[in-house]
Each structure stands twice: as structure tokens, then as C-alpha cells.
Short mmCIF file of C-alpha atoms in Angstrom, two decimals:
data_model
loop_
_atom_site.label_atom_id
_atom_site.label_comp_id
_atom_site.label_asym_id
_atom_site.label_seq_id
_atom_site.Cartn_x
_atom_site.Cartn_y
_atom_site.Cartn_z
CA UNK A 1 13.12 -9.99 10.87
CA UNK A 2 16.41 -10.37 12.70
CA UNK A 3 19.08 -12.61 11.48
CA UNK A 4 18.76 -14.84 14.24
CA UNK A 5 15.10 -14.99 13.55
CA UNK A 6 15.55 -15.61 10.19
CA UNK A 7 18.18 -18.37 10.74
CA UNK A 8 16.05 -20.43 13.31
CA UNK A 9 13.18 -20.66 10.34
CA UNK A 10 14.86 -21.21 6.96
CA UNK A 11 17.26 -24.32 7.41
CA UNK A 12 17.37 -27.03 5.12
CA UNK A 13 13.99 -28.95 5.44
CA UNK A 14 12.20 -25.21 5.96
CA UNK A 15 13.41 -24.26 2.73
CA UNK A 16 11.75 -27.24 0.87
CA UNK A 17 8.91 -26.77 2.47
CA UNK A 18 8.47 -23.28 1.88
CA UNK A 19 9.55 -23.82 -2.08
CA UNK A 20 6.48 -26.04 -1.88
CA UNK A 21 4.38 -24.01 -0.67
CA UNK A 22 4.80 -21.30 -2.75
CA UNK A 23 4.52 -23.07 -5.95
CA UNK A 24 1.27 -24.81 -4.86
CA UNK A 25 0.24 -21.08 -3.87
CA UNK A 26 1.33 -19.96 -7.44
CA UNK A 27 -1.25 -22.32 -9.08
CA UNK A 28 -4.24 -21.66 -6.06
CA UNK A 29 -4.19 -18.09 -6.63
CA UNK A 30 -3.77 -18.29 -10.47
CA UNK A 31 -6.99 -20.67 -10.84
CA UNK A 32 -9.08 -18.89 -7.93
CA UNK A 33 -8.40 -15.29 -8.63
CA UNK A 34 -7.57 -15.21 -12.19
CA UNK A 35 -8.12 -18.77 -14.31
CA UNK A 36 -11.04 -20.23 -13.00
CA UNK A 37 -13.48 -16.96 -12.68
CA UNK A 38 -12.09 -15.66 -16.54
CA UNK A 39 -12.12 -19.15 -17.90
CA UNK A 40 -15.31 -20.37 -16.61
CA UNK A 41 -16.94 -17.28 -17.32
CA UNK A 42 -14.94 -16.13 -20.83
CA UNK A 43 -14.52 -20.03 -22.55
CA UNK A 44 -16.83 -21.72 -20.77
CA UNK A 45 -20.33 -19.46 -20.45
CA UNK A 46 -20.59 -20.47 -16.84
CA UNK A 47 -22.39 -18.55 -14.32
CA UNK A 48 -20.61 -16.42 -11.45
CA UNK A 49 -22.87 -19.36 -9.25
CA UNK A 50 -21.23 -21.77 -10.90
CA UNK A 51 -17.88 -20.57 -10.56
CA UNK A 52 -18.53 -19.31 -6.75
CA UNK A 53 -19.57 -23.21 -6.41
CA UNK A 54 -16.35 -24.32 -7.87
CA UNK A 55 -14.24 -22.07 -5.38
CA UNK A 56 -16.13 -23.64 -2.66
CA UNK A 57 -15.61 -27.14 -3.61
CA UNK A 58 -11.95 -26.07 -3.36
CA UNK A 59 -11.98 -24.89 -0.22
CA UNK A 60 -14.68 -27.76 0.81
CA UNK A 61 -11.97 -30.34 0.36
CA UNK A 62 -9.27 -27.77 1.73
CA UNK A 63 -10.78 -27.18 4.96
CA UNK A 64 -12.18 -30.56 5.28
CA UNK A 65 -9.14 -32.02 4.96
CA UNK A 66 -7.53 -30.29 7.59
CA UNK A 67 -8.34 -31.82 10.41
CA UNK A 68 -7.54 -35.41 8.98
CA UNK A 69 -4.19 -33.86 7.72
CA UNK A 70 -3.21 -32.94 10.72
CA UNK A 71 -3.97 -36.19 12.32
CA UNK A 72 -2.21 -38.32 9.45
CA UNK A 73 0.81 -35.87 9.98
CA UNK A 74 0.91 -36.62 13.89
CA UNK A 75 1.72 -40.18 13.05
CA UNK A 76 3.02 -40.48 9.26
CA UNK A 77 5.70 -39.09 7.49
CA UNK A 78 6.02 -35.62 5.89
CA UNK A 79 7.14 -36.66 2.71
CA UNK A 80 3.91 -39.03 2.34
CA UNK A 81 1.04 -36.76 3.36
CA UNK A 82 2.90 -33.68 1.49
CA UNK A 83 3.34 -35.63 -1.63
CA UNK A 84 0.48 -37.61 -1.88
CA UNK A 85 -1.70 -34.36 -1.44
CA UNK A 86 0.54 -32.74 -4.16
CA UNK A 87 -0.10 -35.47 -6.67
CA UNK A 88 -3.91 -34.88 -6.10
CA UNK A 89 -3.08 -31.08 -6.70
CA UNK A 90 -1.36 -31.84 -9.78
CA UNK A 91 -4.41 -34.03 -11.08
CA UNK A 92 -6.87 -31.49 -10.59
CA UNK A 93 -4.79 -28.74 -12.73
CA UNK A 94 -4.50 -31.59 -15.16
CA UNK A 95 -8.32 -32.18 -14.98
CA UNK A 96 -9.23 -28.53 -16.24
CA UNK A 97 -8.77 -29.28 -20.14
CA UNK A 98 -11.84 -31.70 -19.83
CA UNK A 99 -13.88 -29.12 -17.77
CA UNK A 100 -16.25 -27.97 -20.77
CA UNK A 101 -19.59 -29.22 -18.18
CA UNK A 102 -20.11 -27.72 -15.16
CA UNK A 103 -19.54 -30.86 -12.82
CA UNK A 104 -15.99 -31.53 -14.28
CA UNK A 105 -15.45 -28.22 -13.58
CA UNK A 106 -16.17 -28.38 -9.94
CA UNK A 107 -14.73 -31.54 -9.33
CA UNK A 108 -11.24 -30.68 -10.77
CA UNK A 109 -11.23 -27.62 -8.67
CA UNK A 110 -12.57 -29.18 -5.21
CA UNK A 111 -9.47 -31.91 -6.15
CA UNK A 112 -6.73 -29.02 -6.49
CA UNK A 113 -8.23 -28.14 -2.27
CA UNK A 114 -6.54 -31.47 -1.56
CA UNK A 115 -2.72 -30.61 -1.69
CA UNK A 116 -2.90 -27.68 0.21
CA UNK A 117 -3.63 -28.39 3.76
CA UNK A 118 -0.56 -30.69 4.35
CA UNK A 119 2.73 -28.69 3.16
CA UNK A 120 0.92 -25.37 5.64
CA UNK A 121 0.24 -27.22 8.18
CA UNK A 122 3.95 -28.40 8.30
CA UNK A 123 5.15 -25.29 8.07
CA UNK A 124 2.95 -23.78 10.56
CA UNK A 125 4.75 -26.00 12.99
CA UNK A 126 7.67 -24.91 12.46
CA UNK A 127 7.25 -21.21 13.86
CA UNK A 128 9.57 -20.67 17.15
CA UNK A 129 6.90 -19.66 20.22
CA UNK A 130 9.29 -16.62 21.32
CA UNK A 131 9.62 -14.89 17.79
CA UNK A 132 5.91 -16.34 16.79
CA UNK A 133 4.52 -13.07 15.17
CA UNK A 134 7.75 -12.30 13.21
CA UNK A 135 8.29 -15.38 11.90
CA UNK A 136 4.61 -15.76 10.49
CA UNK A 137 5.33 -12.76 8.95
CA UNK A 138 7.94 -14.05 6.69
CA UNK A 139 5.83 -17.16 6.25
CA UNK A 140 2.81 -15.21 4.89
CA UNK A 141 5.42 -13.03 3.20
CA UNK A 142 6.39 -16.72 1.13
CA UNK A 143 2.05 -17.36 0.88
CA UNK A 144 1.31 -14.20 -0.39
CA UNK A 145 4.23 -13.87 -3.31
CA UNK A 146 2.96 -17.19 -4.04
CA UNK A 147 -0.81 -16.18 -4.08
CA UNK A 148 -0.12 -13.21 -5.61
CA UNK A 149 2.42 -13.80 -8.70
CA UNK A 150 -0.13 -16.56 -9.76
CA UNK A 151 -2.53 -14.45 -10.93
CA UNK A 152 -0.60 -11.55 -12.10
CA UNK A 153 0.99 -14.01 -14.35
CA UNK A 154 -2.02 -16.14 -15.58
CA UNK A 155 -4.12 -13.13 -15.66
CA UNK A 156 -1.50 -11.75 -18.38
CA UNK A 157 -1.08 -15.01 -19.94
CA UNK A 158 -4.73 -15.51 -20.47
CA UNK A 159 -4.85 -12.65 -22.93
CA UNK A 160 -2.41 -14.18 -25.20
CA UNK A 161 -4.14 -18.19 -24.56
CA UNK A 162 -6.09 -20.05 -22.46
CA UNK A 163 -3.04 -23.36 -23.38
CA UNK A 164 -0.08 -21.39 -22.46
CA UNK A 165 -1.53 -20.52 -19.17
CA UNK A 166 -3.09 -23.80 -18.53
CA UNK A 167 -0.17 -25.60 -19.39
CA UNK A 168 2.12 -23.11 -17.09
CA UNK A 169 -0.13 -24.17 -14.19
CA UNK A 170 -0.06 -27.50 -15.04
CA UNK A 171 4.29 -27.50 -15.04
CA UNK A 172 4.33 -25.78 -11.63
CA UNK A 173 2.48 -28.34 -10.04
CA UNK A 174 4.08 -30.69 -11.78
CA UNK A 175 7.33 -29.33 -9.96
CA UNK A 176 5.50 -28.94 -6.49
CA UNK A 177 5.05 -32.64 -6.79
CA UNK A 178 8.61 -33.78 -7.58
CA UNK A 179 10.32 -31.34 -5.06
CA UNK A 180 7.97 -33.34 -2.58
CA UNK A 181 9.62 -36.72 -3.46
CA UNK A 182 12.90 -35.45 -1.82
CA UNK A 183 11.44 -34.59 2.05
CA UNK A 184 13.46 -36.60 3.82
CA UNK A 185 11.26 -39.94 5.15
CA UNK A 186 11.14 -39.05 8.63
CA UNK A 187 8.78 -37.90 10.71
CA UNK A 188 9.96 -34.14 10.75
CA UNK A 189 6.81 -32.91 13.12
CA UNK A 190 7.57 -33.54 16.58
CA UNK A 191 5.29 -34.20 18.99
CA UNK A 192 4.44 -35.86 22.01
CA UNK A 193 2.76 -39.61 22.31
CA UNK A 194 -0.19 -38.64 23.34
CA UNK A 195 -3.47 -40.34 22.96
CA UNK A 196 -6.52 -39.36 20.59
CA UNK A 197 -8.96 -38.77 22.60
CA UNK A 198 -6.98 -36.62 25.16
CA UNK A 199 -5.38 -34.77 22.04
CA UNK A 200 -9.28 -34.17 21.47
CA UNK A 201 -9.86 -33.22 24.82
CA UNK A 202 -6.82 -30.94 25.19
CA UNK A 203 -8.25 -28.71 22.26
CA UNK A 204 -11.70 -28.86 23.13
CA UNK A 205 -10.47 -26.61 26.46
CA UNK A 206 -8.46 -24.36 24.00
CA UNK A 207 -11.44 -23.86 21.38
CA UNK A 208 -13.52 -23.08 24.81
CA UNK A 209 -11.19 -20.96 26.41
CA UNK A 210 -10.72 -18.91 22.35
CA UNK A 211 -14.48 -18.90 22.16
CA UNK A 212 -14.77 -15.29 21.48
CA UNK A 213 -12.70 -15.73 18.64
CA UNK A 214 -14.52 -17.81 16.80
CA UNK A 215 -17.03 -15.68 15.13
CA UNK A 216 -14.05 -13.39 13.93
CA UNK A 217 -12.65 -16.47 12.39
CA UNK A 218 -15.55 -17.36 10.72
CA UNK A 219 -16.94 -13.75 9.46
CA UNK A 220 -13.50 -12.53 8.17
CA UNK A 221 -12.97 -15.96 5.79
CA UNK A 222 -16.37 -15.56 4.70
CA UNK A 223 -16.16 -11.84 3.76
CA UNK A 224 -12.99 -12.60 1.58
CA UNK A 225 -14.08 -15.92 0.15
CA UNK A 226 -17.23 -13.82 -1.16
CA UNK A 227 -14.79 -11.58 -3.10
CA UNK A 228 -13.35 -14.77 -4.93
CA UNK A 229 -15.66 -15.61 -7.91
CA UNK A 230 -16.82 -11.45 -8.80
CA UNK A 231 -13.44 -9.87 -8.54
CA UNK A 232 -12.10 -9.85 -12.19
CA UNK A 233 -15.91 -9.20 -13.41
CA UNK A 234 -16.23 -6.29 -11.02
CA UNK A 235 -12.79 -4.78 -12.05
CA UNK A 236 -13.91 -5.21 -16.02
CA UNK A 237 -17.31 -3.99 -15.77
CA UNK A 238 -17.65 -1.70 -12.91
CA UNK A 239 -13.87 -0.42 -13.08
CA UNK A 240 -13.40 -0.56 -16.61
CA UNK A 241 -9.95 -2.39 -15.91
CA UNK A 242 -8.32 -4.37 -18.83
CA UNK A 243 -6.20 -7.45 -17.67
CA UNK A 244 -3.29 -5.19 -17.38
CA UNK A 245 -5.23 -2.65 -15.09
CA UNK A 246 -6.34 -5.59 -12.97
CA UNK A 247 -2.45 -7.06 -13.09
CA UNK A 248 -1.26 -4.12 -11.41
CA UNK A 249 -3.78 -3.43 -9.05
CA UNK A 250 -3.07 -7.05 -7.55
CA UNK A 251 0.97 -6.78 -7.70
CA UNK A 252 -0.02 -3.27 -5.83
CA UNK A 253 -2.31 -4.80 -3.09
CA UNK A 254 -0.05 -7.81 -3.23
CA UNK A 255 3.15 -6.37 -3.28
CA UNK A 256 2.40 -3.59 -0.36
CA UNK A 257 0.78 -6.91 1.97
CA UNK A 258 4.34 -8.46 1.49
CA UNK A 259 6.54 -5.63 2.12
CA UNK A 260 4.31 -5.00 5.36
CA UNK A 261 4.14 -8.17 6.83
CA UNK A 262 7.43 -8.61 8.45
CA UNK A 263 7.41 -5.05 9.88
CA UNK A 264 3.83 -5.33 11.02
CA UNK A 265 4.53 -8.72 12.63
CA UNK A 266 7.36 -7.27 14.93
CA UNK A 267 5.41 -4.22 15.60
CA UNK A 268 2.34 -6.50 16.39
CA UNK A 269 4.81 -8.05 18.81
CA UNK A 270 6.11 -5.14 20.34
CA UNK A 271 2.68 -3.03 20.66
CA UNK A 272 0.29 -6.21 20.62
CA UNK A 273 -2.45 -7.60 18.34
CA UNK A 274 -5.59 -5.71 19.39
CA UNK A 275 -5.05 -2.36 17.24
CA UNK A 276 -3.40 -4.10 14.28
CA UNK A 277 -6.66 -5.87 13.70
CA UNK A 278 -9.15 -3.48 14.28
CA UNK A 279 -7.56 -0.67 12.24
CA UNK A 280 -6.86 -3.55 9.53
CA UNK A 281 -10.19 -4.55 9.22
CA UNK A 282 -11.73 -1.63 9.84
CA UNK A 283 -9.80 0.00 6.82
CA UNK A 284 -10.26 -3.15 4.83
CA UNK A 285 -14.10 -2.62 5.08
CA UNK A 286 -14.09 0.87 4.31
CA UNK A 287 -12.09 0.53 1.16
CA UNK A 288 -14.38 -1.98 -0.02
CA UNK A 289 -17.18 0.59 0.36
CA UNK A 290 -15.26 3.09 -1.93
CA UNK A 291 -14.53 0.62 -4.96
CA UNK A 292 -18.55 0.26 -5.11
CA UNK A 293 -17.94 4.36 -6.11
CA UNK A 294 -16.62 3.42 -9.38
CA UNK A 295 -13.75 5.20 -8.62
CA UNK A 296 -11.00 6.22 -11.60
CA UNK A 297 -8.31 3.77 -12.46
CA UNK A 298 -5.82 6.13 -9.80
CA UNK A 299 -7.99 6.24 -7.10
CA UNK A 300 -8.83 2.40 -7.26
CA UNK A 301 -4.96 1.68 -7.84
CA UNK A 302 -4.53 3.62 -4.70
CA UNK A 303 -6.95 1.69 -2.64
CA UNK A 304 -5.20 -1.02 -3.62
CA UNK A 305 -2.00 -0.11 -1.89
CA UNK A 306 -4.46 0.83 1.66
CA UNK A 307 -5.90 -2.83 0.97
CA UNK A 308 -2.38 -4.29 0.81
CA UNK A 309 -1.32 -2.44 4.16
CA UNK A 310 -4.47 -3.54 6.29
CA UNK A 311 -3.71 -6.94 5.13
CA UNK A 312 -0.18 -6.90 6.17
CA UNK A 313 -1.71 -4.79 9.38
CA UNK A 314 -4.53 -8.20 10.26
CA UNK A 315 -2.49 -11.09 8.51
CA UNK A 316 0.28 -11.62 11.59
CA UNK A 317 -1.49 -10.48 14.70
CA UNK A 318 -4.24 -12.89 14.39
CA UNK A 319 -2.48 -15.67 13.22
CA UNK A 320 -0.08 -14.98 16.39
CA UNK A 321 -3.17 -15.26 18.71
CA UNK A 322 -4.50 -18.07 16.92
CA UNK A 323 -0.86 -19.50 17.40
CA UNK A 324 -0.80 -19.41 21.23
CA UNK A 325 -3.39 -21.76 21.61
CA UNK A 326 -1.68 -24.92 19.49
CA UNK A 327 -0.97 -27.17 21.89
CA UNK A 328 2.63 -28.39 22.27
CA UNK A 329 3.04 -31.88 21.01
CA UNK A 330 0.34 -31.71 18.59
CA UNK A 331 0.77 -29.38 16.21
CA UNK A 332 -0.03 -31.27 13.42
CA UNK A 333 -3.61 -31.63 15.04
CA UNK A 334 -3.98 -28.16 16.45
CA UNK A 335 -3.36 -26.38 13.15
CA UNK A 336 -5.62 -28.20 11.74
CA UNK A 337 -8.55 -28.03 13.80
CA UNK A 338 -7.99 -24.12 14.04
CA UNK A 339 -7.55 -23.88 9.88
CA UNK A 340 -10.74 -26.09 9.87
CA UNK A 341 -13.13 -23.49 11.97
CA UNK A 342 -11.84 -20.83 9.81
CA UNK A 343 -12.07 -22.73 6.64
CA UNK A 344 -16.38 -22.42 7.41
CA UNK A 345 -15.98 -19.09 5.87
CA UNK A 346 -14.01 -19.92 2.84
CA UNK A 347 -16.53 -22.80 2.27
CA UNK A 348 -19.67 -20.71 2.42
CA UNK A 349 -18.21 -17.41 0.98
CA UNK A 350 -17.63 -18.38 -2.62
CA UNK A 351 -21.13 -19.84 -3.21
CA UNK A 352 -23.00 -16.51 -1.52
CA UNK A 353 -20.94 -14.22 -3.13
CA UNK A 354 -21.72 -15.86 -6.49
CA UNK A 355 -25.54 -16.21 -5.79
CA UNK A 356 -25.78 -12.63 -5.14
CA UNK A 357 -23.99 -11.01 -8.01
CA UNK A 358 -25.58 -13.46 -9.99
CA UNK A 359 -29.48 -12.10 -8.84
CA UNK A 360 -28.07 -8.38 -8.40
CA UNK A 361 -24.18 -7.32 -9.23
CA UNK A 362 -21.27 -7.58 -8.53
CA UNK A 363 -21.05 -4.25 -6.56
CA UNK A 364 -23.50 -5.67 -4.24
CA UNK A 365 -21.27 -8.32 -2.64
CA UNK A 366 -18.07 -5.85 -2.91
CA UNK A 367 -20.51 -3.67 -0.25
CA UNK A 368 -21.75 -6.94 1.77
CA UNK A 369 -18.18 -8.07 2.14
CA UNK A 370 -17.08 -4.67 3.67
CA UNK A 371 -20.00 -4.67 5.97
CA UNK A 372 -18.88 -7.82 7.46
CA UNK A 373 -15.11 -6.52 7.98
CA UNK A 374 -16.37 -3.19 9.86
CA UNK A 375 -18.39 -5.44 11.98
CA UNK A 376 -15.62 -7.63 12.86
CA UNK A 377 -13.63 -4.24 13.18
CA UNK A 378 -16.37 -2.98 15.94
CA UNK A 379 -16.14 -6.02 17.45
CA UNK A 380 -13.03 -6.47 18.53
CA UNK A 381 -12.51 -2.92 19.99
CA UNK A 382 -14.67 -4.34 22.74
CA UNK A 383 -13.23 -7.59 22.72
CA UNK A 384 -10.77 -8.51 25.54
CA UNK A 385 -7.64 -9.58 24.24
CA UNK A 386 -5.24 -9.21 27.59
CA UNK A 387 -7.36 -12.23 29.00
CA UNK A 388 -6.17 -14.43 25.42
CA UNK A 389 -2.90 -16.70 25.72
CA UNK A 390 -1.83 -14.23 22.65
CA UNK A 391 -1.90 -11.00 24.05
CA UNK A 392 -1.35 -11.78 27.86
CA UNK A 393 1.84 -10.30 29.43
CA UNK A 394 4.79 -13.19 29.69
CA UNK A 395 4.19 -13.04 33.59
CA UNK A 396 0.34 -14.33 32.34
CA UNK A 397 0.90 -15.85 29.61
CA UNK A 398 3.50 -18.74 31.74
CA UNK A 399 0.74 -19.08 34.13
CA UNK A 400 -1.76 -19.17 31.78
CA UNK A 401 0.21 -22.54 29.99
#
């Protein structure tokens, strides 16, 4: 990222924000990916369906929330919706020492889903147009050293005791919270006075003109939320991975996403999106394929770093094209129909992906999952991305607005 680049994102406000965000991130990915599937399963006796259903009731309230977010951040402060949504965060973590039933267990997660929406959305808005690739780059860079030291810590943690790493969750949301008492009061999202309704109406004509993109949107969410609730199982019992093992094949997949996302992003601006996403997903599908081999501990620690690449190949190019078609003004609103749409996949993922390791294994939904991302993959190399706002030459792209 240049300087300039870099400069026009991280002043002040941005770098409150994005502290936010990455310590709510922390605690998501430590209870999806590491505490809830290995302490529902390991303390608790609960199903994988169970624990699937729990991830969805996270995302449930995540993705339902966005589009109301996004409204209430059109027209009230930052600091309210941020911090009220990362009190309800910090209750849900708090919630988890009672979750010895099934429903409590649910309930706390689908009330962590409620804090997230609001401090993304913000910072969503705050991408320039002109450097829009690039600079979602370094904000996924931010998401995913969030998402992905959470678990690599818990995970670790959990094999010395379930309290330390319950209670470490518990004092970084804790800390989420207070840092969101000091947003300033104003309304730091600008946008236009427009009404409802034609807000509604503008986006309607964007989600009809993006139509094409919406099965991507959905299929790609649901492939990875299916991964959520069998991953640690699948890298115990068909890997043979201790915690450690596991550890470093996420801070490997992790680590290689964040290294390649700013790079990718300018390239991705440069070269455009089409290629970046279907060599991304096409890779990401075919590496899923080859962990159902049972490969060795190398060859599975080296899929991890082709993983971590495709991600950082997919993450910025579609989140550029998704970008294009936020309408000015209404960010706020935009972002959060758009997050919504995708969020269908999130929502549904968790609970198949549970249902069908629990009736046949875990490799099973590790194969089903990359059949869905070579689909997508297939998809878009017939898809025609010079006739999206995205992807259009500038010459288009001004006449297109």
C-alpha cells in the first residue's frame, strides 16, 4: 500500500475503529474456530449439529442485524450503535460459563453475532473509491490477524484450561467495549439526507443491475460457513493433528492470507478482479479435495500456505466489486444490505455442515465444500465482469455512475 494510501485510511477515528475491530475479531474467531467446536464437543458432549447450530445462531443475528445496523448508523451516532453492539458481544462471552445445556449454548453464541455488524460496517465506509481494492486489503489484513490470532491462541490455551481461555476471551471483549466508549459522539458516517424509501429504491436498481453476483455471494459464504463446526475434529481425527499441529496450520493459512492481501489488492487493481477470483477459488476447491487424502502433517501444512494465498488472491477483488455498487450517501445502508445477502450462506452453512458430518464424517463436508468453490470457480470464467461498475474501464465506469 502506498504511503499516501495508507495515510488517507488510518487517521485518528480509523485507528479506533480498526483496534475494535480486531479485538472483537480476536474473540469471533477464537469461539467459532477453536472454543466453541472443542468446548462444546470436548466439555460439553455436544453434537457437531449442535455446535454447527450454535455457529449459525451467530451468524443469524450477525447477518440479520445488518441491514438494521446500517440503517441505525445512517441516522445515529457511531459511538452508540458500536458500543451498544459491543456490550451485547461482551455478554454473550460472559454467557458461556452457564452454557452446560444446549439452548444456553446457542443463545450466548447467536448474542456474541450482535456486536459485529456495526464497528465493519463503519469501517467499510471509510475505504477511498480511487484506492478501493488496496485499501480493503489492509482492512482484511486488520480482520484476518484478528480472526486468525484468536484461535491460535485459545486453541493453545485450551490445552492448559478451559478458565484461562474463557476468561482471556471474556477480558478482550471486555476491552472492545470500553475502547468503544471513547468514539467521539458524532455522527462520523456521512451521508446524504435522503429518504427511506428512495434509499430502498436506489439499491433495489444496484442489487438488479449485480444480479449475477448474487449466487457467488451466497455459494462461497455457504461453502466456508460449512467448514466452521468440523474443522478441529477433521484435523484431530482424519489428520492426526494435536492442538499444536492445528495452531500452526492456521498461523500458516492465516499468516500467508495477510501477507497477500495488500499485494493482491493492488495487483487486483492493476490487472482486474476476474482472474484473482477464479484462480482463488478454483485453488481453494481443489485443496479442499486433497485434505480429504489424509495427507501427512507436511503436505497438509503446505496446503495450508496455497489456502492462505487463494484467500488473499479472492478476499480483495470481490469485495472491490461488491464495493462499486454502495451507493454514495448511504453507506451505512448499502453495506449492510450487501453483508446481509452474503450473510445467507454463513447462516445456512454451519447447520449443513454439522448435519452431514454428524450422519457421515467429517471428510464428507471438507469434499462438499470444495465442490461448491470449483463451481463458483467455473462460473465466473464465463461471467462478464467488464459490464460490472467494478471491473468497467474509468471511461465506463463514470458513465456507468
Amino acid at each position: 500500500m502506498s504511503k499516501s494510501s495508507l495515510k488517507s485510511l488510518l487517521h485518528t477515528d480509523m485507528l479506533l475503529y480498526l483496534t475494535i475491530l480486531y479485538l472483537i475479531e480476536f474473540v469471533r474467531g477464537a469461539a467459532l474456530i477453536s472454543f466453541l467446536p472443542i468446548y462444546g464437543d470436548k466439555a460439553l458432549g455436544l453434537n457437531l449439529d449442535v455446535i454447527g447450530a450454535a455457529i449459525t445462531a451467530h451468524y443469524l443475528t450477525d447477518t440479520g442485524l445488518k441491514l438494521a445496523i446500517g440503517y441505525l448508523l445512517d441516522r445515529l451516532s457511531v459511538r452508540t450503535v458500536i458500543s451498544v453492539g459491543a456490550l451485547c458481544s461482551l455478554i454473550g462471552i460472559a454467557a458461556m460459563q452457564f452454557a452446560d445445556i444446549p439452548w444456553v449454548f446457542i443463545t450466548a453464541a447467536a448474542l456474541y453475532g450482535i456486536g459485529i455488524s456495526p464497528v465493519w460496517i463503519v469501517c467499510l465506509t471509510k475505504i477511498n473509491e480511487d484506492q478501493r481494492a488496496t485499501q480493503m486489503g489492509f482492512l482484511y489484513t486488520i480482520w484476518l490477524v484478528g480472526m486468525g490470532s484468536g484461535p491460535v491462541v485459545i486453541n493453545l490455551l485450551l490445552d492448559y484450561d478451559l478458565a484461562v481461555s474463557y476468561w482471556v476471551m471474556v477480558g478482550v471483549s471486555l476491552a472492545a467495549w470500553l475502547l468503544s466508549l471513547m468514539i467521539k459522539g458524532g455522527r462520523n458516517v456521512h451521508i446524504d439526507v435522503v429518504p427511506f424509501r428512495k434509499q430502498l429504491s436506489i439499491l433495489g436498481k444496484r442489487l438488479r443491475e449485480m444480479k449475477p453476483l448474487l449466487p457467488g455471494m451466497v455459494l462461497q459464504t455457504l461453502g466456508a460457513g460449512m467448514l466452521l463446526p468440523i474443522l478441529p475434529s477433521f484435523a484431530v481425527n482424519a489428520l492426526d493433528m494435536t492442538a499444536t499441529h492445528y495452531s500452526i496450520l492456521l498461523m500458516i493459512g492465516g499468516g500467508c492470507t495477510v501477507i497477500g492481501l495488500i499485494p493482491m489488492g493492488k495487483l487486483s487493481d492493476m490487472f482486474g478482479k476476474k482472474w484473482f477470483l477464479i484462480v482463488g477459488f478454483l485453488a481453494f476447491g481443489l485443496v479442499l479435495f486433497a485434505l480429504t487424502l489424509h495427507p501427512p502433517l507436511g503436505l497438509a501444512l503446505f496446503w495450508a500456505f496455497v489456502l492462505g494465498v487463494s484467500y488473499s488472491a479472492v478476499l480483495p477483488a470481490w469485495n472491490a466489486l461488491l464495493a462499486a455498487y454502495v451507493p454514495p450517501g448511504q453507506q451505512g445502508l448499502g453495506w449492510g444490505v450487501f453483508s446481509t445477502v452474503e450473510g445467507i450462506g454463513g447462516m445456512i452453512g454451519p447447520v449443513v455442515g454439522g448435519l452431514i458430518a454428524t450422519r457421515y464424517s467429517e471428510a464428507s463436508v471438507i469434499g462438499i465444500a470444495g465442490v461448491l468453490f470449483i463451481v463458483i470457480s467455473v462460473f465466473y470464467v464465463f461471467f462478464p465482469f467488464r459490464l460490472f461498475r467494478g471491473e468497467a474501464s474509468p471511461a465506463a465506469a463514470k458513465e456507468a455512475q
